Coordinates of C-alpha atoms and ligand atoms in Angstrom, one line a residue:
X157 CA 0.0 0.0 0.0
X158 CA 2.0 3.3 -1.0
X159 CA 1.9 5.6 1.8
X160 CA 1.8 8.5 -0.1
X161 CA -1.8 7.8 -2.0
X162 CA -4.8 10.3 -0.8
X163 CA -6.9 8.1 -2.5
X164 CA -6.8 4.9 -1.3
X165 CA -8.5 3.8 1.9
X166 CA -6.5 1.6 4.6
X167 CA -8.4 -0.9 6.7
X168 CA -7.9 -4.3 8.6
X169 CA -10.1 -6.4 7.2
X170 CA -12.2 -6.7 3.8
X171 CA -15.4 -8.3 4.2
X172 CA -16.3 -9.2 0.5
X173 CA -19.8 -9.8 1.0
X174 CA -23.0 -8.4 2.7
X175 CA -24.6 -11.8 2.9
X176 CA -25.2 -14.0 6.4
X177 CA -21.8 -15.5 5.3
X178 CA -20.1 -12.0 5.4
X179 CA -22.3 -10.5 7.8
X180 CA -21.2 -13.1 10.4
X181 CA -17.9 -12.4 10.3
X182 CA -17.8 -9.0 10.5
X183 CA -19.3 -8.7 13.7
X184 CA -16.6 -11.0 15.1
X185 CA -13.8 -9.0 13.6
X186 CA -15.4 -5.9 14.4
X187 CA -16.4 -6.2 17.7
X188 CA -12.8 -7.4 18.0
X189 CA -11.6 -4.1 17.1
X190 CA -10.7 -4.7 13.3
X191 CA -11.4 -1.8 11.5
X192 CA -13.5 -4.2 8.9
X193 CA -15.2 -2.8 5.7
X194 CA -18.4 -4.9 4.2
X195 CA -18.3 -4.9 0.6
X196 CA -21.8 -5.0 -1.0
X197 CA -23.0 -4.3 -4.1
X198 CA -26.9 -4.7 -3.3
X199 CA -27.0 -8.3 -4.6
X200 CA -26.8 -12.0 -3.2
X201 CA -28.9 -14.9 -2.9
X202 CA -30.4 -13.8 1.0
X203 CA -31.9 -10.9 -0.2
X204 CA -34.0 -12.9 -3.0
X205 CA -35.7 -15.6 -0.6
X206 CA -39.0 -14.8 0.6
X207 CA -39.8 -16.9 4.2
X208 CA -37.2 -19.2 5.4
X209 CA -38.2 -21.9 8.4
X210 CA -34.9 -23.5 9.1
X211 CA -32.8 -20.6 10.0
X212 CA -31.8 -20.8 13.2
X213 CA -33.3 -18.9 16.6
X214 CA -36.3 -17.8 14.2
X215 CA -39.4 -20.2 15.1
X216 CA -41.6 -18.0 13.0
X217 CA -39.5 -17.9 10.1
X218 CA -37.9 -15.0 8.7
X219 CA -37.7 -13.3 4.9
X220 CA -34.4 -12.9 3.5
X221 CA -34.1 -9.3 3.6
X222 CA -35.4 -8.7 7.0
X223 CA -32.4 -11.3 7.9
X224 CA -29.9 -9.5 5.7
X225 CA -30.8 -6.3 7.7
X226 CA -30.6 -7.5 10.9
X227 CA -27.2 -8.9 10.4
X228 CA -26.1 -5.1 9.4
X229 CA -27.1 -3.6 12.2
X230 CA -25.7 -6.3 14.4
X231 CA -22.5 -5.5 12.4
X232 CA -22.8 -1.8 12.3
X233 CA -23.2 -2.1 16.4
X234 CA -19.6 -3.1 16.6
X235 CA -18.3 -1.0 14.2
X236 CA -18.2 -2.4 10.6
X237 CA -18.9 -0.1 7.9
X238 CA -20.6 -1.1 5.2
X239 CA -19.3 -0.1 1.3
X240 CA -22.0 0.0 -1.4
X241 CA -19.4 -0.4 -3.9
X242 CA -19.0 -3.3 -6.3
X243 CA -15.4 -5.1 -6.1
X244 CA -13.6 -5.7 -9.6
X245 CA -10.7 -6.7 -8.7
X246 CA -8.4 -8.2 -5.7
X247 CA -4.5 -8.5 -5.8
X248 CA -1.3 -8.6 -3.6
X249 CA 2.1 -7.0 -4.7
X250 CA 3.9 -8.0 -1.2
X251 CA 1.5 -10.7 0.1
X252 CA 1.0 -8.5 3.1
X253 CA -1.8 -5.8 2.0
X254 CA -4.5 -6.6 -0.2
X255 CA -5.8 -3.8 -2.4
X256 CA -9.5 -4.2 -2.9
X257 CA -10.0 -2.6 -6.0
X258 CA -13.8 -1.1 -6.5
X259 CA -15.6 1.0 -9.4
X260 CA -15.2 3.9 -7.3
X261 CA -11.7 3.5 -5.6
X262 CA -9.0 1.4 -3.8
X263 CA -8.9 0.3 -0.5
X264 CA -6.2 -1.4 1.3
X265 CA -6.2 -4.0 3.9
X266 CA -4.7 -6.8 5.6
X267 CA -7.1 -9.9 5.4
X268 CA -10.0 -10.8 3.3
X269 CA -12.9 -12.8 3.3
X270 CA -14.5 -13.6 0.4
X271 CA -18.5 -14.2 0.7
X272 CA -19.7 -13.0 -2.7
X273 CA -22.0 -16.2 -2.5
X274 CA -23.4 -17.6 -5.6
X275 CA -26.5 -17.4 -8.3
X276 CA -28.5 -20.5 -9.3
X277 CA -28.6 -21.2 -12.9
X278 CA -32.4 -20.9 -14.2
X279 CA -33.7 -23.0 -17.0
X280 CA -34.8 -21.8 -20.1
X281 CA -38.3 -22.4 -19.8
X282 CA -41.0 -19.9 -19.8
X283 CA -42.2 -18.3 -16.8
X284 CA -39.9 -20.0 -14.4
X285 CA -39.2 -16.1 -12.6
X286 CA -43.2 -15.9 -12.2
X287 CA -42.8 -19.0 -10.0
X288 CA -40.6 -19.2 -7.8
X289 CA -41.3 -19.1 -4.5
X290 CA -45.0 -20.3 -6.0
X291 CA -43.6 -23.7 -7.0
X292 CA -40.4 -23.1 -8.4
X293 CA -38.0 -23.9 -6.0
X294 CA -34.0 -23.8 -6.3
X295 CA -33.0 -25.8 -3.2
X296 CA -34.6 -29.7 -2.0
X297 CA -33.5 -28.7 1.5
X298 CA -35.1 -25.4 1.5
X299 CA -38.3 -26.1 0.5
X300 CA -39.0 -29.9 -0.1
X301 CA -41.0 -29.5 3.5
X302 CA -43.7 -27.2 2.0
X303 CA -44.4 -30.3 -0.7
X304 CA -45.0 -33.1 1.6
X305 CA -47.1 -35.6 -0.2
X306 CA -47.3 -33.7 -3.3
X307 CA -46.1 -34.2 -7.0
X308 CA -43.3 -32.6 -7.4
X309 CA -40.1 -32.7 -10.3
X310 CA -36.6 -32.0 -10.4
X311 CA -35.0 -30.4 -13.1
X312 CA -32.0 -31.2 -14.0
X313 CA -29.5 -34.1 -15.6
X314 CA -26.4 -34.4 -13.5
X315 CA -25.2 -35.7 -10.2
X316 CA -27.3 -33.0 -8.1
X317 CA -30.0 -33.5 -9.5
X318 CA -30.1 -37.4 -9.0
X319 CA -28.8 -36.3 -5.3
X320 CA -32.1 -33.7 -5.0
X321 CA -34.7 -36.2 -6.5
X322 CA -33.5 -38.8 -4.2
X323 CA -33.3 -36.3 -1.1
X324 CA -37.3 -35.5 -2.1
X325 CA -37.9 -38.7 -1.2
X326 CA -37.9 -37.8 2.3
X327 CA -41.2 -35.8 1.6
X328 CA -43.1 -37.6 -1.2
X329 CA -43.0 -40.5 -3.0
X330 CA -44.3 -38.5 -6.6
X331 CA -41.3 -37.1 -7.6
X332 CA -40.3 -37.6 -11.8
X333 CA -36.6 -36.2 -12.8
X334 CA -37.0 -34.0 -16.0
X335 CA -33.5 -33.7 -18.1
X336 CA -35.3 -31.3 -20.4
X337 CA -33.7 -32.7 -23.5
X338 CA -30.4 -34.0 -21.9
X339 CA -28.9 -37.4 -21.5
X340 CA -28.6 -38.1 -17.7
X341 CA -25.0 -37.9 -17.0
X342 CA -25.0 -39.6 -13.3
X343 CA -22.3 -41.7 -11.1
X344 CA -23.7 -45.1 -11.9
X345 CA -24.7 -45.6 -8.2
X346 CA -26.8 -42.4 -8.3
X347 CA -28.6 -43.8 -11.6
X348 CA -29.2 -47.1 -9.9
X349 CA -30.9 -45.5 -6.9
X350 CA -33.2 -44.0 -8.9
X351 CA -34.4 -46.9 -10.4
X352 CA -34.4 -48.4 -7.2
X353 CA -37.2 -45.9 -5.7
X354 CA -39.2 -45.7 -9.1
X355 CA -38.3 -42.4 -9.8
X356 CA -39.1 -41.8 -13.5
X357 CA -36.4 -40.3 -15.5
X358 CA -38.4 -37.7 -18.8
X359 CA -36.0 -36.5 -21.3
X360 CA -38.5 -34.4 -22.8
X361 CA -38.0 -30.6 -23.7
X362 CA -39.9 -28.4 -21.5
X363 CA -41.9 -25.7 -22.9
X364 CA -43.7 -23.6 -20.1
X365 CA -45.4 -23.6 -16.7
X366 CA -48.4 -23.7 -16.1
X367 CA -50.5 -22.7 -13.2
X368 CA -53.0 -19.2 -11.8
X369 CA -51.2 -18.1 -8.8
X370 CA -48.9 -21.1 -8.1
X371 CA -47.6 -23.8 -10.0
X372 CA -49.6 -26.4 -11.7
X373 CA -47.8 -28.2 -13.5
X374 CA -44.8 -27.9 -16.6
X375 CA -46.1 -28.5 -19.8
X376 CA -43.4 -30.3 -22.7
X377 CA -42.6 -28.9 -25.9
X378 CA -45.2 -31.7 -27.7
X379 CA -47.8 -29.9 -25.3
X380 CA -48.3 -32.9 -22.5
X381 CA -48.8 -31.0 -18.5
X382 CA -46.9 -33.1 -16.1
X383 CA -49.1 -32.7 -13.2
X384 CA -46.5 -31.4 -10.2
X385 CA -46.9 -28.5 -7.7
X386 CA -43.4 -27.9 -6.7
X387 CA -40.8 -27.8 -9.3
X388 CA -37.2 -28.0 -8.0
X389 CA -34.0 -26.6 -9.9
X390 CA -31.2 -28.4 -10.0
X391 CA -28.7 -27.3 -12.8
X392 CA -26.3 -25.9 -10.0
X393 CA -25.0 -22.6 -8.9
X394 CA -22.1 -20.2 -10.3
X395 CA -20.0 -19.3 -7.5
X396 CA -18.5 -15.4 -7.1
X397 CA -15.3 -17.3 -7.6
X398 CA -13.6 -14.5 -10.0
X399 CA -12.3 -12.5 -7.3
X400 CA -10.6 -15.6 -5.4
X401 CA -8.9 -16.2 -8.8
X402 CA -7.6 -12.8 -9.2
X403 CA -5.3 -13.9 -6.3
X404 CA -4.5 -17.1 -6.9
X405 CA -7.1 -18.6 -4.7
X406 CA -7.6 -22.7 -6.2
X407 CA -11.4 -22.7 -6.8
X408 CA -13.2 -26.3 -8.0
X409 CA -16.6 -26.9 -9.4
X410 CA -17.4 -23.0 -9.1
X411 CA -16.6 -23.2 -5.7
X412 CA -13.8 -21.6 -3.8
X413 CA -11.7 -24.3 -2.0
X414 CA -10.9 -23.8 1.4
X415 CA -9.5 -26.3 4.1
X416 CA -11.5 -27.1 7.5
X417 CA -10.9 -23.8 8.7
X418 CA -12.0 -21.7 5.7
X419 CA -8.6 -20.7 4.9
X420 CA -6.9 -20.8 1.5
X421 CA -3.3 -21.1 0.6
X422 CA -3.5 -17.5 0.2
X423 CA -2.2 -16.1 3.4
X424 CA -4.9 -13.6 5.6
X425 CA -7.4 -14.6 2.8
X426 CA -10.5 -16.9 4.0
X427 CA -13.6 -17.6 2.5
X428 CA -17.1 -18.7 3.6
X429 CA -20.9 -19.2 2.6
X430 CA -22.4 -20.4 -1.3
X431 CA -19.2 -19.4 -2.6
X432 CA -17.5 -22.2 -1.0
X433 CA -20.3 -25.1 -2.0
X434 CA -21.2 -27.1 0.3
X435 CA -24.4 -27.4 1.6
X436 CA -25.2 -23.7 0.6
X437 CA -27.9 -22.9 3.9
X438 CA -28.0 -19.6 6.0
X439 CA -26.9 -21.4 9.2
X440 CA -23.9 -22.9 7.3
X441 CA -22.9 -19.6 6.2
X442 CA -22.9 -18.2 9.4
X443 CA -21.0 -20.9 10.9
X444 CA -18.0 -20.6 8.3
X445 CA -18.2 -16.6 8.4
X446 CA -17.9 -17.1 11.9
X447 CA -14.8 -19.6 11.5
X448 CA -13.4 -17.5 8.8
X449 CA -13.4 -14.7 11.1
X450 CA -12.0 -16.2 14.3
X451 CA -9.2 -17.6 12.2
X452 CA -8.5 -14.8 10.9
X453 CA -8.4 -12.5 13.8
X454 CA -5.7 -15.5 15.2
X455 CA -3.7 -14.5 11.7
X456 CA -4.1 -10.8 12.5
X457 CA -2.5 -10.9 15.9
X458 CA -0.4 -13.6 15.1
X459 CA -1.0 -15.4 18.1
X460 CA -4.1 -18.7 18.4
X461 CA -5.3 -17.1 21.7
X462 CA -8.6 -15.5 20.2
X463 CA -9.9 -13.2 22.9
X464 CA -12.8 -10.9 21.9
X465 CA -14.4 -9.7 25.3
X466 CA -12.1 -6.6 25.4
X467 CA -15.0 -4.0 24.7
X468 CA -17.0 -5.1 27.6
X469 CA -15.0 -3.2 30.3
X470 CA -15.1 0.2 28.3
X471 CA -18.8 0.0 26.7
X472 CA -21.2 -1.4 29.1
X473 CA -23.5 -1.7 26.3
X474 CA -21.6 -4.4 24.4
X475 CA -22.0 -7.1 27.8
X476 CA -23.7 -10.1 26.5
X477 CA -26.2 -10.0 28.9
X478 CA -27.9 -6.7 26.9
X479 CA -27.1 -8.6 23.7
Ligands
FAD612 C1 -35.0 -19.7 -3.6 C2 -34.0 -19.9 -2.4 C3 -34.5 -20.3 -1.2 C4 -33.7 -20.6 -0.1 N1 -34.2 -20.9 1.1 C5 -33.4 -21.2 2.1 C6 -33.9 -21.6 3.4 O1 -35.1 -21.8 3.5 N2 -33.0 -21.8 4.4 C7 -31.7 -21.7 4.2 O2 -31.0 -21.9 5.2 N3 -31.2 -21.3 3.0 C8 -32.0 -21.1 2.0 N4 -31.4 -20.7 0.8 C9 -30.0 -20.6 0.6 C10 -29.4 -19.3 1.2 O3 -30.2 -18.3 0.7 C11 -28.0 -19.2 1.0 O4 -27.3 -20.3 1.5 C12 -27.4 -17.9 1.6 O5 -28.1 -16.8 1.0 C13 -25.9 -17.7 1.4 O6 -25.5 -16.6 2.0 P1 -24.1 -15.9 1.6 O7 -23.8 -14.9 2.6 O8 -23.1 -16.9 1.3 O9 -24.4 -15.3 0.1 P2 -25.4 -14.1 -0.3 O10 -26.5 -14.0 0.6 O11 -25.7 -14.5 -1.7 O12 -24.6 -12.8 -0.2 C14 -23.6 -12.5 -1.2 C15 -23.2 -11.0 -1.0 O13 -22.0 -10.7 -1.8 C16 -22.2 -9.5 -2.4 N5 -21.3 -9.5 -3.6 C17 -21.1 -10.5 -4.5 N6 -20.2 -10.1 -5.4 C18 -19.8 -8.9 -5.0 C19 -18.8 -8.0 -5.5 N7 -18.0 -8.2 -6.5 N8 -18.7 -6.8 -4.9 C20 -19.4 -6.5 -3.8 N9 -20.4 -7.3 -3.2 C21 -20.5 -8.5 -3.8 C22 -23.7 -9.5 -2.7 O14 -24.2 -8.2 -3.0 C23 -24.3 -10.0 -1.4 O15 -24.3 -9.0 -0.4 C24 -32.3 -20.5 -0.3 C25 -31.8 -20.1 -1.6 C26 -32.6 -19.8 -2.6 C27 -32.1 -19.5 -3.9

């Protein structure tokens, strides 16, 4: 970082990410007393889901953005500011700063984590945006629950989408795997446990969905309706992984590649949430934000004792009894 820049912007810690993933660990390296900047550009997955049920320590569910703004202000409490800027670029000259590079400026710092998340690939069939969350689903584990007993399809002809018809079976014994013109391309086991439940494999194009206010059913290019009411995704997800390769982050499958502790060979530089794969799920990406960030802090003050209860003796407000 050249001392002698006005322009550029000196922090601790990069948070690439205004997701649960990122979110997560910047309260823990703020309220540690990093100086930690949140990245965000508006987008991410979170803000997109309408009710979730599973998410931890919310019995009533909770919509995506109310979460997403909750975790802000938990994060602005301790100190993290939040940059509605859009980063193009990461790189290292000395392996010791990182300059975070964004359409409006540069800002250096000494540890990143990336938690630019990842978008699901739709399919090219009409009115598949008009549906989802009414039947169009892009996650088994998500929202297989609100299906129980009903006729429901997977779209899809790889590995995950074996894995997701298989997974439905959990909730309902109707499910039918449409390729939508594709061969099946599956691990011979995965094929074989289809057959074994009876789960019909269509390769027929698919046309359009059908249905007033929620789904009724997907309709194939020869103009047959397959009967379902939830219609699952499963063509995968395109991980944020640009950045990670602008510094020589190894990424695999779309996915950045981090070891147990969400570190990557790159040193200071962890990642964590849909960006890594995995089991892509809010509580997931809090727990590996939350990793990321306690390693990280270790990094930062190069020693593994991670204490972060200094504030409570100066700001009474911060005790976790008000919390
Ligand atoms: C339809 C649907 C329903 C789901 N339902 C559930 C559910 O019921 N329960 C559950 O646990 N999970 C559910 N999920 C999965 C869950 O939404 C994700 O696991 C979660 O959103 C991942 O959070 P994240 O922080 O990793 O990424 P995101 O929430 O996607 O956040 C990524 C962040 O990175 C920012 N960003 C990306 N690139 C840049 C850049 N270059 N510069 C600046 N900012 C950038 C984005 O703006 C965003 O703030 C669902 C997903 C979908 C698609």
């Amino acid at each position: 970082m050249p001392e002698d820049d006005p322009d550029e912007r000196t922090a601790d810690v990069a948070v690439i990410g205004g997701g649960p993933a990122g979110l997560s660990a910047a309260v823990y390296t703020a309220r540690a007393d990093q100086e930690t900047l949140v990245f965000d550009d508006g987008g991410g997955t979170t803000r997109d889901v309408d009710r979730m049920e599973n998410v931890y320590g919310f019995p009533d569910g909770i919509t995506g953005p109310e979460l997403v703004a909750r975790g802000r202000e938990q994060a602005a409490k301790f100190g993290a500011e939040f940059v509605p800027e859009e980063v193009v670029r990461l790189s290292t000259t000395d392996g010791e700063t990182y300059a975070v590079e964004t359409t409006e400026r540069t800002y250096a710092v000494r540890g990143v984590v990336l938690a630019t998340g990842a978008s699901y690939e739709s399919p090219a069939i009409a009115d598949v945006e008009r549906f989802e969350g009414r039947g169009v689903s892009y996650c088994v584990e998500c929202d297989a629950y609100f299906y129980r007993d009903s006729p429901v399809a997977v779209v899809g002809a790889g590995n995950y989408a074996a894995r997701e018809a298989l997974m439905l079976l959990d909730y309902t014994d109707d499910v039918v795997l449409l390729t939508n013109g594709d061969d099946l391309v599956a691990d011979p086991d995965l094929v074989d446990r289809l057959d074994e439940a009876d789960i019909p494999v269509r390769m027929d194009r698919l046309d359009t969905l059908v249905g007033d206010e929620t789904l009724d059913g997907v309709e194939t290019g020869d103009g047959e309706r397959i009967t379902v009411d939830g219609l699952f995704v499963a063509l995968g997800a395109a991980g944020g992984t640009d950045l990670a390769e602008m510094l020589g982050v190894p990424t695999a499958n779309r996915a950045v590649e981090t070891d147990a502790e969400m570190g990557t060979p790159v040193p200071r530089v962890y990642a964590a949430g849909d960006v890594t794969g995995g089991q892509r799920q809010i509580n997931t990406s809090v727990g590996e934000g939350t990793r990321a960030a306690i390693n990280l802090l270790e990094d930062l003050r190069d020693t593994a004792d991670y204490v972060d209860y200094r504030k409570i003796d100066t700001d009474a407000s911060d005790a976790p009894a008000d919390d």
